[in-house]
JSON list of C-alpha atoms in Angstrom, two decimals:
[
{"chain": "A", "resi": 1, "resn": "UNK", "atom": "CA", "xyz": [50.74, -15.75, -26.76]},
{"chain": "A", "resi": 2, "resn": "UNK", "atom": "CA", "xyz": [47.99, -18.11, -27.54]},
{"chain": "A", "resi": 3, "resn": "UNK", "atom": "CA", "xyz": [46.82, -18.65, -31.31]},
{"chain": "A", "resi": 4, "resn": "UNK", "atom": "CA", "xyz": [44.03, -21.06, -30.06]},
{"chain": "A", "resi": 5, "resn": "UNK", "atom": "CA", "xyz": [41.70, -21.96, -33.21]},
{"chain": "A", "resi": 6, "resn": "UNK", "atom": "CA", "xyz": [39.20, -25.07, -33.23]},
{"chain": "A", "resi": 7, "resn": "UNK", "atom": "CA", "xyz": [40.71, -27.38, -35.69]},
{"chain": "A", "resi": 8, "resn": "UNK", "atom": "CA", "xyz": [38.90, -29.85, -37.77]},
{"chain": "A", "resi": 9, "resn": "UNK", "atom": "CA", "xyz": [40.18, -33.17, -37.68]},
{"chain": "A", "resi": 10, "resn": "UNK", "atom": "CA", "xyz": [39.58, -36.06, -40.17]},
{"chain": "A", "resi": 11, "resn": "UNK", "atom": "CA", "xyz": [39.87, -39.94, -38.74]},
{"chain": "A", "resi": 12, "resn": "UNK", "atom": "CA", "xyz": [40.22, -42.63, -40.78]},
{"chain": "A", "resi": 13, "resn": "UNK", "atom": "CA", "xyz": [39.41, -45.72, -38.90]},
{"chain": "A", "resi": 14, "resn": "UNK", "atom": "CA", "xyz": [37.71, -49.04, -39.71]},
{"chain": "A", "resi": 15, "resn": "UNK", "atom": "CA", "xyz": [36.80, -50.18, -36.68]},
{"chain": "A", "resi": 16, "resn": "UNK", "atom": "CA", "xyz": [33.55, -49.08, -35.31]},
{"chain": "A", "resi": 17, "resn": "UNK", "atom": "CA", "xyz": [34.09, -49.95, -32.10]},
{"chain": "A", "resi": 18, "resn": "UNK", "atom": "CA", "xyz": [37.50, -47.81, -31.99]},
{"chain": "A", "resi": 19, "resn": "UNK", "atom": "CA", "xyz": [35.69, -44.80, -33.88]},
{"chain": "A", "resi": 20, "resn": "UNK", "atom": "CA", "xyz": [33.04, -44.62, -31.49]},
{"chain": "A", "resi": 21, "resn": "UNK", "atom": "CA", "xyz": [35.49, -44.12, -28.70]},
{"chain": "A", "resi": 22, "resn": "UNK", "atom": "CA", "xyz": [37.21, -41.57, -30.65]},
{"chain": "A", "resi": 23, "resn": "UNK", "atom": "CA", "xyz": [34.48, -39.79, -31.16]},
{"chain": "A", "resi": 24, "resn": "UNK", "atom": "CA", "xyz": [33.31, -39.58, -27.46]},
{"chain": "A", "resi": 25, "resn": "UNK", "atom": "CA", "xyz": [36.82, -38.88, -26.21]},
{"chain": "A", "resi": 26, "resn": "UNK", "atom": "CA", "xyz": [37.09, -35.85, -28.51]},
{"chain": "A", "resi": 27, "resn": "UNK", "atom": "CA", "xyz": [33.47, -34.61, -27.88]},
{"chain": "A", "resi": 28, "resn": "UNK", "atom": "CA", "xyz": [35.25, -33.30, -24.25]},
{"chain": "A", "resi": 29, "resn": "UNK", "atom": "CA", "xyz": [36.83, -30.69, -25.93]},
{"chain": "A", "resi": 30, "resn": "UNK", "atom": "CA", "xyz": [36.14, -30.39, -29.74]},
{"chain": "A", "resi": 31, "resn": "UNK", "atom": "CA", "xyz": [32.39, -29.49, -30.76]},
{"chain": "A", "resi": 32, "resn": "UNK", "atom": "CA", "xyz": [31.07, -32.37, -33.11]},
{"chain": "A", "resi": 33, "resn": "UNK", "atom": "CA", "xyz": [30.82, -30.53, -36.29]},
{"chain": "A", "resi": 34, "resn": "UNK", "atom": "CA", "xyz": [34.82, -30.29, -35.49]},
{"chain": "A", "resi": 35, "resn": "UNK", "atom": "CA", "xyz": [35.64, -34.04, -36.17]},
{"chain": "A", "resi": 36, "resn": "UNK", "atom": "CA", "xyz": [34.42, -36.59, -39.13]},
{"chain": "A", "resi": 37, "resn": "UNK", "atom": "CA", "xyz": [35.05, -39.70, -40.23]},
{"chain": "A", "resi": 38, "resn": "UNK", "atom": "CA", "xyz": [35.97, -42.01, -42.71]},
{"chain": "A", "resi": 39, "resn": "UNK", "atom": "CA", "xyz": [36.17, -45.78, -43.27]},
{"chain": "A", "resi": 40, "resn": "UNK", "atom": "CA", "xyz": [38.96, -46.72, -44.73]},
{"chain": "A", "resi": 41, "resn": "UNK", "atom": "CA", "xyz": [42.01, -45.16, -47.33]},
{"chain": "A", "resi": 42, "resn": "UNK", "atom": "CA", "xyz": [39.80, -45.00, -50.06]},
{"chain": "A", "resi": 43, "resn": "UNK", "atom": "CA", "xyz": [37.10, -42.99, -48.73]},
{"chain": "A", "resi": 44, "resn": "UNK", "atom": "CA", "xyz": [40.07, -40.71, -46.88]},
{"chain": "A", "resi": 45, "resn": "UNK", "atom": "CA", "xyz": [41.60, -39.78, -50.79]},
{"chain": "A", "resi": 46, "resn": "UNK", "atom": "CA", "xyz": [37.76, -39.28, -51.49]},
{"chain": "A", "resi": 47, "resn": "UNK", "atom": "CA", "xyz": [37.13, -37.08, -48.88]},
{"chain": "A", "resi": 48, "resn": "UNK", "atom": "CA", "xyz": [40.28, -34.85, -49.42]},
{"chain": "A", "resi": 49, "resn": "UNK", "atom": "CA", "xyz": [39.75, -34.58, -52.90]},
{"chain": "A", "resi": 50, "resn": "UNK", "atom": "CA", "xyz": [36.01, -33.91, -53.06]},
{"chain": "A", "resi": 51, "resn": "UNK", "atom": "CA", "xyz": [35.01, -36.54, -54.98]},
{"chain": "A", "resi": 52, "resn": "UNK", "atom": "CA", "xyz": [31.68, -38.14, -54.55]},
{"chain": "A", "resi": 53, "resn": "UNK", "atom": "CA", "xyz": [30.01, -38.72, -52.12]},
{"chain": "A", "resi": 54, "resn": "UNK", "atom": "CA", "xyz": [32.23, -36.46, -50.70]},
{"chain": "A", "resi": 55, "resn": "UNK", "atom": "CA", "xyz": [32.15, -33.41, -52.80]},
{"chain": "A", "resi": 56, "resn": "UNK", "atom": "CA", "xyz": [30.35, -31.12, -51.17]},
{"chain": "A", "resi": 57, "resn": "UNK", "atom": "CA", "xyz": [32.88, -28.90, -49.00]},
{"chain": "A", "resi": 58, "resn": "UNK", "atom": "CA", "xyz": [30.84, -26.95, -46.60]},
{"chain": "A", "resi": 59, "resn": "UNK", "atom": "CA", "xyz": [29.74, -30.45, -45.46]},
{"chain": "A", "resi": 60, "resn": "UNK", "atom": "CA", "xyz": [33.22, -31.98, -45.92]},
{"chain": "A", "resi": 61, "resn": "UNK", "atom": "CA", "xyz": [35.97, -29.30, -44.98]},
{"chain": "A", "resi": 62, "resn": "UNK", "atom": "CA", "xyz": [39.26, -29.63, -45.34]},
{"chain": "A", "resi": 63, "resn": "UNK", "atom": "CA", "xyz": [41.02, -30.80, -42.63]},
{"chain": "A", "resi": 64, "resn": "UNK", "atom": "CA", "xyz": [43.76, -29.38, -40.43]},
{"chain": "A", "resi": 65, "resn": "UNK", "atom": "CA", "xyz": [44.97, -32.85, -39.20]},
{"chain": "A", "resi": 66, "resn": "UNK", "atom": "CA", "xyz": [44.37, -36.15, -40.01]},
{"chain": "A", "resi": 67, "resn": "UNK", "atom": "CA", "xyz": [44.29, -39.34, -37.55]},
{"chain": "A", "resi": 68, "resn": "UNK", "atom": "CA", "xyz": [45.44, -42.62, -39.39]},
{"chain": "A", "resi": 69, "resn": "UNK", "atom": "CA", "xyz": [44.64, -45.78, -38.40]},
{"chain": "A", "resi": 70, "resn": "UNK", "atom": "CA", "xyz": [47.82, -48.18, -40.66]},
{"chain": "A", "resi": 71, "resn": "UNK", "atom": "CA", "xyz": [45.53, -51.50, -40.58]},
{"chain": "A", "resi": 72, "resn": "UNK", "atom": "CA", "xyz": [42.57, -51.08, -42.72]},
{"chain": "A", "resi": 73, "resn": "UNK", "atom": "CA", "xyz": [40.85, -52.65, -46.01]},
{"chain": "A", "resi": 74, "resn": "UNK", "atom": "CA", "xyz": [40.89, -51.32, -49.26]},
{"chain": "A", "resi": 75, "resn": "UNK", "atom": "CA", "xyz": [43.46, -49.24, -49.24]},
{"chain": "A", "resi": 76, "resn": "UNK", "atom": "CA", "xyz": [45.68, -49.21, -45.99]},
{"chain": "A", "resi": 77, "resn": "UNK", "atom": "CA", "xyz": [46.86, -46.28, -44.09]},
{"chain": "A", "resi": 78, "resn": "UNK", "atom": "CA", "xyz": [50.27, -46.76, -45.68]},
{"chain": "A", "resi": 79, "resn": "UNK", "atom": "CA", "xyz": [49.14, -46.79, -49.26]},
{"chain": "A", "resi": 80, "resn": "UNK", "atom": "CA", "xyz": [46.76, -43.90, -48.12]},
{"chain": "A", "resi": 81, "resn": "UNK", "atom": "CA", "xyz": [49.72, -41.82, -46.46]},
{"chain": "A", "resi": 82, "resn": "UNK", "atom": "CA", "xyz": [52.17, -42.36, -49.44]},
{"chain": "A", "resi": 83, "resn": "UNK", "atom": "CA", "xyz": [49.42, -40.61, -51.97]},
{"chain": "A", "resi": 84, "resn": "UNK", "atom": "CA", "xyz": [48.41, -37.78, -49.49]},
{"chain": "A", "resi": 85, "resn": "UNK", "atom": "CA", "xyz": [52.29, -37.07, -49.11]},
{"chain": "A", "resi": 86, "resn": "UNK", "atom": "CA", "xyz": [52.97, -37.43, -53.08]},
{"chain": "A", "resi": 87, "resn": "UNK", "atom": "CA", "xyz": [49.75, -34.86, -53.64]},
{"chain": "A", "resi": 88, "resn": "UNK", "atom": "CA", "xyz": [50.64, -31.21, -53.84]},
{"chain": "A", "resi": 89, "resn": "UNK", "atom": "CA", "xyz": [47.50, -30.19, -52.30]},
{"chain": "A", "resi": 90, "resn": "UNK", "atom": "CA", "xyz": [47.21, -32.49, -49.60]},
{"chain": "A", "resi": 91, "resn": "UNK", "atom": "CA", "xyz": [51.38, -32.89, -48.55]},
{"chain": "A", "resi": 92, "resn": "UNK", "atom": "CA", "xyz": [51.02, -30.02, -45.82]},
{"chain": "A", "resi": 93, "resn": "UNK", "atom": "CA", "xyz": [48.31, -31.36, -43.73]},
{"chain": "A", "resi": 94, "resn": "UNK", "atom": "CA", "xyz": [49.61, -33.03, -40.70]},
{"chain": "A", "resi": 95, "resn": "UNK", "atom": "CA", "xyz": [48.71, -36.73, -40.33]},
{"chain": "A", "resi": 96, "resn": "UNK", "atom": "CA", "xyz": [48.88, -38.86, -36.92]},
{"chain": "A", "resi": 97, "resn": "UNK", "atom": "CA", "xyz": [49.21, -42.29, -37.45]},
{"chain": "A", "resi": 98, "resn": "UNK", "atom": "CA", "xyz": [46.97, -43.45, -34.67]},
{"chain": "A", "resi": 99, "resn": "UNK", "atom": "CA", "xyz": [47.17, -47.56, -34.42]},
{"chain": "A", "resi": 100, "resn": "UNK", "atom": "CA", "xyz": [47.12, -50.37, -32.25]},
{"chain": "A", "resi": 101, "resn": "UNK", "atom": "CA", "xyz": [50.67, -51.31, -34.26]},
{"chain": "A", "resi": 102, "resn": "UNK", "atom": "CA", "xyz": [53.91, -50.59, -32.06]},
{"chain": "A", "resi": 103, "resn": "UNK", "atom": "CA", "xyz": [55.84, -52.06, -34.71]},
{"chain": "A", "resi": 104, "resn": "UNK", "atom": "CA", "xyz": [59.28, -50.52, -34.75]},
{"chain": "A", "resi": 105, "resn": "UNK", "atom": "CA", "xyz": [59.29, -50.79, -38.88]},
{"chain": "A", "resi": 106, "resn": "UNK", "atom": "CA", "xyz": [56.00, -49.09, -39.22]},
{"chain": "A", "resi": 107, "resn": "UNK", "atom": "CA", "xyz": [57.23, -45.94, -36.77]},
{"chain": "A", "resi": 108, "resn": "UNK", "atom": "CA", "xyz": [60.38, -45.56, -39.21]},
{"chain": "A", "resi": 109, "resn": "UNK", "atom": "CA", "xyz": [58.64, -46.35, -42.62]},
{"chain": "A", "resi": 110, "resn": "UNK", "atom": "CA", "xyz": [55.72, -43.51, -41.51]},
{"chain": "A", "resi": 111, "resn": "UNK", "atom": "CA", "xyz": [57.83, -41.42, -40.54]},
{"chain": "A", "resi": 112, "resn": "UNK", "atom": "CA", "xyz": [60.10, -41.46, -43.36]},
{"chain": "A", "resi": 113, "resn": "UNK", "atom": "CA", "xyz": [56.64, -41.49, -45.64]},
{"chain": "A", "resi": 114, "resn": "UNK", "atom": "CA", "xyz": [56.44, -38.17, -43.86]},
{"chain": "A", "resi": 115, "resn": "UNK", "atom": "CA", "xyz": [53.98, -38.31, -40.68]},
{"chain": "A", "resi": 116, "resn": "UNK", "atom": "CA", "xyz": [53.90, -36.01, -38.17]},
{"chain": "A", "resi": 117, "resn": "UNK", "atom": "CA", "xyz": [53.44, -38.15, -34.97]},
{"chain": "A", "resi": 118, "resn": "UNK", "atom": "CA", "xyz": [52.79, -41.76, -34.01]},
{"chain": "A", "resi": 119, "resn": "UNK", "atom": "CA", "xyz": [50.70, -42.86, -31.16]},
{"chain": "A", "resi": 120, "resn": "UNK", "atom": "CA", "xyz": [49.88, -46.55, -30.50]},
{"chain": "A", "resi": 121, "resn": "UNK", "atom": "CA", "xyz": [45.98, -46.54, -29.60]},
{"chain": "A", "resi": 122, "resn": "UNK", "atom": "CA", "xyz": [45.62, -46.96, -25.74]},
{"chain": "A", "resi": 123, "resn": "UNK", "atom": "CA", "xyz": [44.26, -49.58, -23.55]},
{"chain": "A", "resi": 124, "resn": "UNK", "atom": "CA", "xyz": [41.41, -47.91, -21.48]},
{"chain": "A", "resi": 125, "resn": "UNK", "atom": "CA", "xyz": [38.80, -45.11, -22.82]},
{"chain": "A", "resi": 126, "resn": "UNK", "atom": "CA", "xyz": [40.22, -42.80, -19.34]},
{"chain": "A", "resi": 127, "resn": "UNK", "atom": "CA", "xyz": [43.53, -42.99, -21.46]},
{"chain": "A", "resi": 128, "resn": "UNK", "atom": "CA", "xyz": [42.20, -42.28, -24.53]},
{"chain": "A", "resi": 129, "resn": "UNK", "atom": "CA", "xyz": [40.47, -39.37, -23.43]},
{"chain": "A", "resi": 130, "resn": "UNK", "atom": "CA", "xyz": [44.29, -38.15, -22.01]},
{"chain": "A", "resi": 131, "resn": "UNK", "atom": "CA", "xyz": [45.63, -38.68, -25.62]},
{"chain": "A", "resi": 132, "resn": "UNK", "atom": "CA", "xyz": [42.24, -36.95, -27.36]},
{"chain": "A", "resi": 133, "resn": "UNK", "atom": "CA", "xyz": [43.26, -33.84, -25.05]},
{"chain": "A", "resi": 134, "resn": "UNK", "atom": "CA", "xyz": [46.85, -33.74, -25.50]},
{"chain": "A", "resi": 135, "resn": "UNK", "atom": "CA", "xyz": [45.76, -34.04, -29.13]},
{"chain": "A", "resi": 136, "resn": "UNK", "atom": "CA", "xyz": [43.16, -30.95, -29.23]},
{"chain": "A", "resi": 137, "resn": "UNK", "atom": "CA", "xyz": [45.60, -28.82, -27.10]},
{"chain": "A", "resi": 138, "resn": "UNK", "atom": "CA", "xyz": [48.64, -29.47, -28.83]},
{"chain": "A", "resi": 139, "resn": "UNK", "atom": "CA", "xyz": [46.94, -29.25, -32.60]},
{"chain": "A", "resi": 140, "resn": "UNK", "atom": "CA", "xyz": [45.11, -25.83, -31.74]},
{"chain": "A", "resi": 141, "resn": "UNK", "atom": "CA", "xyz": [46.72, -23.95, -29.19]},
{"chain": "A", "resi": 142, "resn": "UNK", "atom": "CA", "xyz": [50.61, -24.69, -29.94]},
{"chain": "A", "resi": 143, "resn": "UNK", "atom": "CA", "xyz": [51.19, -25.19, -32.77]},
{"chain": "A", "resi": 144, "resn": "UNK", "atom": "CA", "xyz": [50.59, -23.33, -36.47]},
{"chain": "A", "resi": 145, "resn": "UNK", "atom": "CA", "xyz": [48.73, -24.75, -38.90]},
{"chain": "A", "resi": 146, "resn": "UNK", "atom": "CA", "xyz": [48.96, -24.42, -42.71]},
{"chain": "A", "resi": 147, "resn": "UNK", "atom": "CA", "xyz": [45.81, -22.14, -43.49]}
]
């Protein structure tokens, strides 16, 4: 039984470079009104909560996962995790810390903050694109999202 669904995934990433790999990796198999992005933790609470400039949710849907990146300015993907964990409205949608950190202490702590996966960002785009589509397929035609 499939329950296949596109899913609309949010990634939080600093690092231009790094987004604009994401982006092309996930363009194999997710159309690219399926996939945004954001900056840093700061504009990810924005976006989730609709404030400004992000208000606008036809534009800015919610997601159904989130990718994380941990190291970040302004407000890091711990401190970001922690408040969309500790928000009723935003607890139940799955986020994927996706970093170049292998750190043993920042797999426990996230995953005691209450992540749903942890992937360490791969070496070569070919890779990336592997991870992308385990990603897609896994997300949309596995498991069951929150609606």
């Amino acid at each position: 039984m499939s329950f296949e669904k596109p899913i609309q995934i949010l990634v939080a990433e600093d690092d231009e470079d790094d987004k604009l790999l994401i982006l092309k990796a996930f363009e194999r198999t997710l159309p690219k009104e399926k996939i945004a992005c954001v900056e840093d933790g700061e504009a990810l609470l924005k976006y989730l909560k609709h404030a400004a400039p992000y208000d606008d949710p036809e534009k800015y849907p919610k997601p159904d996962i989130i990718l994380l990146d941990l190291n970040m300015p302004r407000k890091d993907g711990r401190e970001a995790l922690a408040e969309i964990k500790g928000c009723e409205d935003l607890k139940s949608i799955p986020v994927i810390i996706f970093t170049t950190s292998n750190s043993a202490d920042d797999i426990k702590v996230t995953y005691k903050m209450g992540s749903s996966s942890y992937i360490t960002k791969p070496g070569s785009f070919e890779e990336l694109v592997k991870v992308t589509e385990e990603i897609e397929n896994y997300w949309s035609k596995i498991v069951l999202l929150p609606a």
